[in-house]
mmCIF file of C-alpha atoms in Angstrom:
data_model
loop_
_atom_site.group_PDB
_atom_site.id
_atom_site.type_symbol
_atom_site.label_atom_id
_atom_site.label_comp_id
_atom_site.label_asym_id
_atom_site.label_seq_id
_atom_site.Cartn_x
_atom_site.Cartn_y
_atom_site.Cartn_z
ATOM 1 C CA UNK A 185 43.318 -0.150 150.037
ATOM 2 C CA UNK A 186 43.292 3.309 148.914
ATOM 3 C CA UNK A 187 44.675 5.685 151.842
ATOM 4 C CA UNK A 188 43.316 9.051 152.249
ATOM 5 C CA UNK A 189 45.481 11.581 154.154
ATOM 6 C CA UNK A 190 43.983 15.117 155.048
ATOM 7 C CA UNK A 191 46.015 17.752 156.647
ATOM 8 C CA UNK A 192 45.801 19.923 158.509
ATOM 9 C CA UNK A 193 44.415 17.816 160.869
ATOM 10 C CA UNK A 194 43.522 20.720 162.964
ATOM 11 C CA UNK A 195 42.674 23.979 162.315
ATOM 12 C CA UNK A 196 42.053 27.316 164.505
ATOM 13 C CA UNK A 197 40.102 30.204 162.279
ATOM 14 C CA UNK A 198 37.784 33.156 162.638
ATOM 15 C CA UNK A 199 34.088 33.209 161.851
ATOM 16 C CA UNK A 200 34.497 35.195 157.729
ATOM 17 C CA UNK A 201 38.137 33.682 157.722
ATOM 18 C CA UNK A 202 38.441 31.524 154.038
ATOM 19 C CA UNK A 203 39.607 28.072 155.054
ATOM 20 C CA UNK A 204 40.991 25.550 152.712
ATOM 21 C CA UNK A 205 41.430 21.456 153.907
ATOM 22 C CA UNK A 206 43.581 19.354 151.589
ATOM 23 C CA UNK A 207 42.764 15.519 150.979
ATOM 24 C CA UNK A 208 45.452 13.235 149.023
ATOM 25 C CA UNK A 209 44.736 10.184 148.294
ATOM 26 C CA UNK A 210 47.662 7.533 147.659
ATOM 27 C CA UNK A 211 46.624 6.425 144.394
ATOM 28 C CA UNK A 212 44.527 8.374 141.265
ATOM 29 C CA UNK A 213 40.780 8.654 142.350
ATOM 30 C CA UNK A 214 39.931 9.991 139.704
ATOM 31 C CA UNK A 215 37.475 12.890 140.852
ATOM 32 C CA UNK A 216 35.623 10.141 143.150
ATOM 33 C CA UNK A 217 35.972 12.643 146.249
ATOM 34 C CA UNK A 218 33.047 13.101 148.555
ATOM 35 C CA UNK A 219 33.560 16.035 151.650
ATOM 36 C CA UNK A 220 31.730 15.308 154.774
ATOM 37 C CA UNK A 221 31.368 17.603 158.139
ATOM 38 C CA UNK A 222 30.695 16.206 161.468
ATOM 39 C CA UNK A 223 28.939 18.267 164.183
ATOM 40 C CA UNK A 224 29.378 16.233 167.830
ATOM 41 C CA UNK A 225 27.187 13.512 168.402
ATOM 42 C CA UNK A 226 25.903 13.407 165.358
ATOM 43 C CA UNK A 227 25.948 11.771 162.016
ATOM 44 C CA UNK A 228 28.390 13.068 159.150
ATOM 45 C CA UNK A 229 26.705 15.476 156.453
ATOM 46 C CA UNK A 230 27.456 14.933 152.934
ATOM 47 C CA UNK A 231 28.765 18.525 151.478
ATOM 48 C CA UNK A 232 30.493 17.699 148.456
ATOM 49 C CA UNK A 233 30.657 14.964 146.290
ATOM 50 C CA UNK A 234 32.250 13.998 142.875
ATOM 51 C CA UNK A 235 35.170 15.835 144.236
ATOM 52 C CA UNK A 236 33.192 19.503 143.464
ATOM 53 C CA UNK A 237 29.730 19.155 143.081
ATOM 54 C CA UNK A 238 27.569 20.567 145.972
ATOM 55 C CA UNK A 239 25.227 19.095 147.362
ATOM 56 C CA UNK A 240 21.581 20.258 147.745
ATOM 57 C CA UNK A 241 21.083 22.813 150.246
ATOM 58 C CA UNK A 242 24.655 23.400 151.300
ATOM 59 C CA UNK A 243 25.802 26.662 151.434
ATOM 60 C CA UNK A 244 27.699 27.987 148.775
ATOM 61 C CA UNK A 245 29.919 29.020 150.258
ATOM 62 C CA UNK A 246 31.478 25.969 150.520
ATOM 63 C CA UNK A 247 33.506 24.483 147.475
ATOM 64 C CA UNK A 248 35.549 21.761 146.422
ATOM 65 C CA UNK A 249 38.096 21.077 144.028
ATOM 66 C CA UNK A 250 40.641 18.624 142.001
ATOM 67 C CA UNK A 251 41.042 15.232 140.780
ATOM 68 C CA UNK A 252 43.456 12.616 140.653
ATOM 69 C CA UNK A 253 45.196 11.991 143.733
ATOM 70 C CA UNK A 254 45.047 15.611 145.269
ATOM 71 C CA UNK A 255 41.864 17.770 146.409
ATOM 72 C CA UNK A 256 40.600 20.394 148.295
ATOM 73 C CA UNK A 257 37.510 22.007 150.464
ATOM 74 C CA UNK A 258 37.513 25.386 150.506
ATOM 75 C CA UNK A 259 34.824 27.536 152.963
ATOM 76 C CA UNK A 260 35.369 30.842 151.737
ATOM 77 C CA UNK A 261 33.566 32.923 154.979
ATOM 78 C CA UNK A 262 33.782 30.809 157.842
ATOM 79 C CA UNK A 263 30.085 30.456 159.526
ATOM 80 C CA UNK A 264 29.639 29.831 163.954
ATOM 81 C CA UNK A 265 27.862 26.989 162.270
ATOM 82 C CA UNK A 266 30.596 25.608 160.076
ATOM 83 C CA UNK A 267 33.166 24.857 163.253
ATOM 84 C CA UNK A 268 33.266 21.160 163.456
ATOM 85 C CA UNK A 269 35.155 17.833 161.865
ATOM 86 C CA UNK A 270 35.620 17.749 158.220
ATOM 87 C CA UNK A 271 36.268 14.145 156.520
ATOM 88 C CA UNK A 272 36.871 13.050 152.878
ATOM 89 C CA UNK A 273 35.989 9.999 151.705
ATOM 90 C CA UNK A 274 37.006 8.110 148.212
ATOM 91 C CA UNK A 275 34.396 6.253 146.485
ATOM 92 C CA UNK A 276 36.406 5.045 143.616
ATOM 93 C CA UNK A 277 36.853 1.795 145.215
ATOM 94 C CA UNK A 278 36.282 -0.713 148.223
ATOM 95 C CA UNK A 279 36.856 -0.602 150.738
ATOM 96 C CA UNK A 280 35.875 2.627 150.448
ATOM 97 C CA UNK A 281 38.070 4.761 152.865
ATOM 98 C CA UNK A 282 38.238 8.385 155.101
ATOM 99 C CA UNK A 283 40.497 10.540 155.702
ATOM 100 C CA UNK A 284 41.496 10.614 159.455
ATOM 101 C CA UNK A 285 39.109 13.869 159.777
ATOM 102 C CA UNK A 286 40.563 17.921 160.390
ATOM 103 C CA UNK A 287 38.959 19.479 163.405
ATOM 104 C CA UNK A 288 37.914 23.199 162.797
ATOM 105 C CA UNK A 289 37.752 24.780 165.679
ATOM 106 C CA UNK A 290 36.904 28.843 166.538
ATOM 107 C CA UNK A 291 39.970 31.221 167.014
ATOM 108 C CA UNK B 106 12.868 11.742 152.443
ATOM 109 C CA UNK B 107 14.352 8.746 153.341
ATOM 110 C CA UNK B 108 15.119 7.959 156.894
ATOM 111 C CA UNK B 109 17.667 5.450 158.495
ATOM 112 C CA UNK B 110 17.062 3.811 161.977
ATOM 113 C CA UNK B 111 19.542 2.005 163.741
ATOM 114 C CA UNK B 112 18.618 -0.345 166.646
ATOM 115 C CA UNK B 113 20.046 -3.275 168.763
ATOM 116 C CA UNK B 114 21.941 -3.827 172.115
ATOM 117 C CA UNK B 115 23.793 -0.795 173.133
ATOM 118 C CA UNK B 116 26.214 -3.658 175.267
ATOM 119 C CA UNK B 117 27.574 -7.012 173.939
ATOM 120 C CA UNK B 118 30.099 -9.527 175.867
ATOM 121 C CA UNK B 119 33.762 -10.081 174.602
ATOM 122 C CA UNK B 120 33.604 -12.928 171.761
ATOM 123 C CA UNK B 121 29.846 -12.806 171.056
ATOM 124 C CA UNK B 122 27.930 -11.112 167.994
ATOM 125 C CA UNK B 123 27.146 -7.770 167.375
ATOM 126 C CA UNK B 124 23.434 -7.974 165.831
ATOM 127 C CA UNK B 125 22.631 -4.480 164.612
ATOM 128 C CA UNK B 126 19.309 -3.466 162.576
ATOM 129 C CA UNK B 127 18.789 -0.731 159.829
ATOM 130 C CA UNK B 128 15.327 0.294 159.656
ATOM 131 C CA UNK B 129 14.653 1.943 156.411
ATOM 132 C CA UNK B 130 11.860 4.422 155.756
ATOM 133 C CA UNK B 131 10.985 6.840 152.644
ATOM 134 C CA UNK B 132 12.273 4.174 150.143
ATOM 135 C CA UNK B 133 13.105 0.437 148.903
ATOM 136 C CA UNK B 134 15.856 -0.923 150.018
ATOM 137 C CA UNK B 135 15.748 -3.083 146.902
ATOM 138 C CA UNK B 136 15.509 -0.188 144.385
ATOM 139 C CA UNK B 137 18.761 -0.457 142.080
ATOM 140 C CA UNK B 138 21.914 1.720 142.357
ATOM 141 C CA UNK B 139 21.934 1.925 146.320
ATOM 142 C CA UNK B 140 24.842 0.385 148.348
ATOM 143 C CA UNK B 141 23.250 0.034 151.837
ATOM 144 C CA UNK B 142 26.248 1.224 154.258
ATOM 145 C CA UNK B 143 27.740 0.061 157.565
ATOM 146 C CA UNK B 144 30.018 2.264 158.836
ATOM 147 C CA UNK B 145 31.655 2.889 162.803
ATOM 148 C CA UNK B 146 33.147 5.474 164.321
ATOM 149 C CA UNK B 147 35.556 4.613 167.807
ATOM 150 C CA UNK B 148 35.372 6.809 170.830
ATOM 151 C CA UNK B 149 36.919 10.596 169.546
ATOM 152 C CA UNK B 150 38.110 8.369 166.248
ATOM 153 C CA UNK B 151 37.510 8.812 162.664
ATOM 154 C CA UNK B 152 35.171 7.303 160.582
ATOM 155 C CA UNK B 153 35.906 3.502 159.423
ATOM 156 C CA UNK B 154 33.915 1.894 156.465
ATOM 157 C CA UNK B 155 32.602 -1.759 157.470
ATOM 158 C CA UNK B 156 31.342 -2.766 154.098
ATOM 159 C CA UNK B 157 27.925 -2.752 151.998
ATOM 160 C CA UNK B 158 25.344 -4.714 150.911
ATOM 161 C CA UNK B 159 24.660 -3.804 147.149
ATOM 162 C CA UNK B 160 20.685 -3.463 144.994
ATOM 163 C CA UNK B 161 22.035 -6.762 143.752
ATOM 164 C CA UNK B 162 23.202 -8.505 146.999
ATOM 165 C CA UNK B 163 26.421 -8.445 146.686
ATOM 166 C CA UNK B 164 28.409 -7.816 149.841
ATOM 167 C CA UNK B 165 31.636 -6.387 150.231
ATOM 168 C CA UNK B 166 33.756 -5.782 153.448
ATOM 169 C CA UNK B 167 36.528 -3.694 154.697
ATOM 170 C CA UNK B 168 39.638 -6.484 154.592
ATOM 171 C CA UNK B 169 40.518 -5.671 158.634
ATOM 172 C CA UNK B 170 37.199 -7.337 159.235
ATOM 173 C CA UNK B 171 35.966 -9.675 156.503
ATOM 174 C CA UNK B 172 36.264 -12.739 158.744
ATOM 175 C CA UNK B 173 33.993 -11.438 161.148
ATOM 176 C CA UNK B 174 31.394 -9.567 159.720
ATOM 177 C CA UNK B 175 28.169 -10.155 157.232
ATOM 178 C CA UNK B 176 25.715 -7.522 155.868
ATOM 179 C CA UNK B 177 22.439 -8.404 154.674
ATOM 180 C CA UNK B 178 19.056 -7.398 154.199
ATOM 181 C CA UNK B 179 15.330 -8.422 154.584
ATOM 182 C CA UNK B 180 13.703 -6.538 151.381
ATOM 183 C CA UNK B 181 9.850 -7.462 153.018
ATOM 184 C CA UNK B 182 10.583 -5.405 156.344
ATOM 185 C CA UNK B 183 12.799 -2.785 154.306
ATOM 186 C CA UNK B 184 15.523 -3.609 157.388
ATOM 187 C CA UNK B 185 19.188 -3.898 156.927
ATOM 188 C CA UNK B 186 21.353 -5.906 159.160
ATOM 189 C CA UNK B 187 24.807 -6.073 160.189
ATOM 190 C CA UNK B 188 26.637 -9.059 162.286
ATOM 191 C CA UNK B 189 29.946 -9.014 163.706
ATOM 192 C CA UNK B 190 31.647 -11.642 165.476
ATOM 193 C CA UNK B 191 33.770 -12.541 167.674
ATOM 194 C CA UNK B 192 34.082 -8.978 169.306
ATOM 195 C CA UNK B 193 36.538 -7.278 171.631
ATOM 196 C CA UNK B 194 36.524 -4.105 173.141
ATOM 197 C CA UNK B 195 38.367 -2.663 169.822
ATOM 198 C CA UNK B 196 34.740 -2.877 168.213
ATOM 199 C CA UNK B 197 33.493 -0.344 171.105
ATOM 200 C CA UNK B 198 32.272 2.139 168.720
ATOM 201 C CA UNK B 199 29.176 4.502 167.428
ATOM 202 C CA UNK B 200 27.689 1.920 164.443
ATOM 203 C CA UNK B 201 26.142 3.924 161.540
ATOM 204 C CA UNK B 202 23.866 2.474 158.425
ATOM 205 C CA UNK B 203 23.814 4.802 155.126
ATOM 206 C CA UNK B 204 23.011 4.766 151.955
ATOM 207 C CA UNK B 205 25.549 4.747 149.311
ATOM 208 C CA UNK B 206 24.567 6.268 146.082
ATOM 209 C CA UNK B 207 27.219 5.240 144.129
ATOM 210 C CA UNK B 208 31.189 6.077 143.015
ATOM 211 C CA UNK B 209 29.742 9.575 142.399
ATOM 212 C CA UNK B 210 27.127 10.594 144.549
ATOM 213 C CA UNK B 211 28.859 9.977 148.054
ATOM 214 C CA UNK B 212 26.921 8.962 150.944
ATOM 215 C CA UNK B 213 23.846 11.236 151.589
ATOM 216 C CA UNK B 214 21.457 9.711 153.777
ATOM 217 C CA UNK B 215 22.634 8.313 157.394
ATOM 218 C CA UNK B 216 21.069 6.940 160.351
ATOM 219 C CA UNK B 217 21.753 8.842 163.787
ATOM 220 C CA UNK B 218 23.828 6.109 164.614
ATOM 221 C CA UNK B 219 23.977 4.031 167.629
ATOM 222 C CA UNK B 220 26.374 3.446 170.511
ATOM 223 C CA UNK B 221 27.950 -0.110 171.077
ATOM 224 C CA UNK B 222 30.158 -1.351 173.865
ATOM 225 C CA UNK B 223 31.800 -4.127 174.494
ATOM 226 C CA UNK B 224 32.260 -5.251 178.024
ATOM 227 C CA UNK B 225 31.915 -7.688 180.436
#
């Protein structure tokens, strides 16, 4: 199984703060890198997929980035609205696997 | 737009089966390049991928729960189903169906997901 790793895995910021979440993964995926936020009690949004491509109707302010075995989501004016969980997932292979999820919460 | 609907017994017994349904609105389930999704999410946890059923049929399952679990789906009722047996109160957990678009689309579409205990 691929493992994906994301750090931090929590994060304090300020609504217009630029905020950047890292995802490894521990073997080349390629740029098979989907972002996902989670509000509570709810199901996980797809931001980002193909490791930068956003998806329709997300802000963008939002952004992703790299390929291989290291990437990155990057909200560059933090948003009341954007404070929640933040997951990766790789899609390059089955299983197909999460990272263990960073928590962005208000300063 | 299409629309994901879980349903099923919010409580199951140690060692019995977890019978979940997908109902699937807005779209075949049986168009090609879908991967219909289960996925679970424990109590405060991360998300964990359970497996999918592909436009083909084929299945495929997380390894930590192969031996327990099947995926399959009745194309005439557009419903997706997910079976897991055997369970303990590790498989308490919020049980999602999605829709996989493929290695480069991610997962767009998701049910609201639905909450599963198991106790006695």
């Amino acid at each position: 199984d691929i493992q994906m790793t994301q750090s931090p895995s929590s994060l304090s910021a300020s609504v217009g703060d630029r905020v950047t979440i890292t995802c490894r993964a521990s073997q080349s995926i390629s740029r098979y890198l989907n972002w996902y936020l989670q509000k509570p009690g709810k199901a996980p949004k797809l931001l980002i997929y193909f490791a930068s491509s956003l998806q329709s109707g997300v802000p963008s302010r939002f952004s992703g980035s790299g390929s291989g075995t290291d990437f990155t989501l990057t909200i560059s004016s933090l948003q009341p609205e954007d404070f929640a969980t933040y997951y990766c997932q790789q899609s390059y292979s089955t299983p197909r696997t999460f990272g263990q999820g960073t928590r962005l919460e208000i300063k | 737009q299409v629309q994901l609907q879980e349903s099923g017994p919010g409580l199951v017994k140690p060692s019995q089966t977890l019978s979940l349904t997908c109902s699937v609105s807005g779209g075949s389930i049986s168009i090609g390049g879908y991967y219909w999704s289960w996925i679970r999410q424990h109590p405060g946890k991360g998300l964990e991928w359970i497996g999918y059923i592909s436009y083909s049929g084929s299945t495929y399952y997380s390894p930590s729960l192969k031996s327990r679990v099947a995926i399959s789906v009745d194309t005439s009722k557009n419903h997706l189903f997910l079976r897991l047996s055997s369970v303990t109160a590790a498989d308490t957990a919020v049980y999602y169906c999605a829709r996989d678009d493929g290695m480069v689309r991610g997962v767009k579409y998701w049910g609201q997901g639905t909450m599963v205990t198991v106790s006695s």
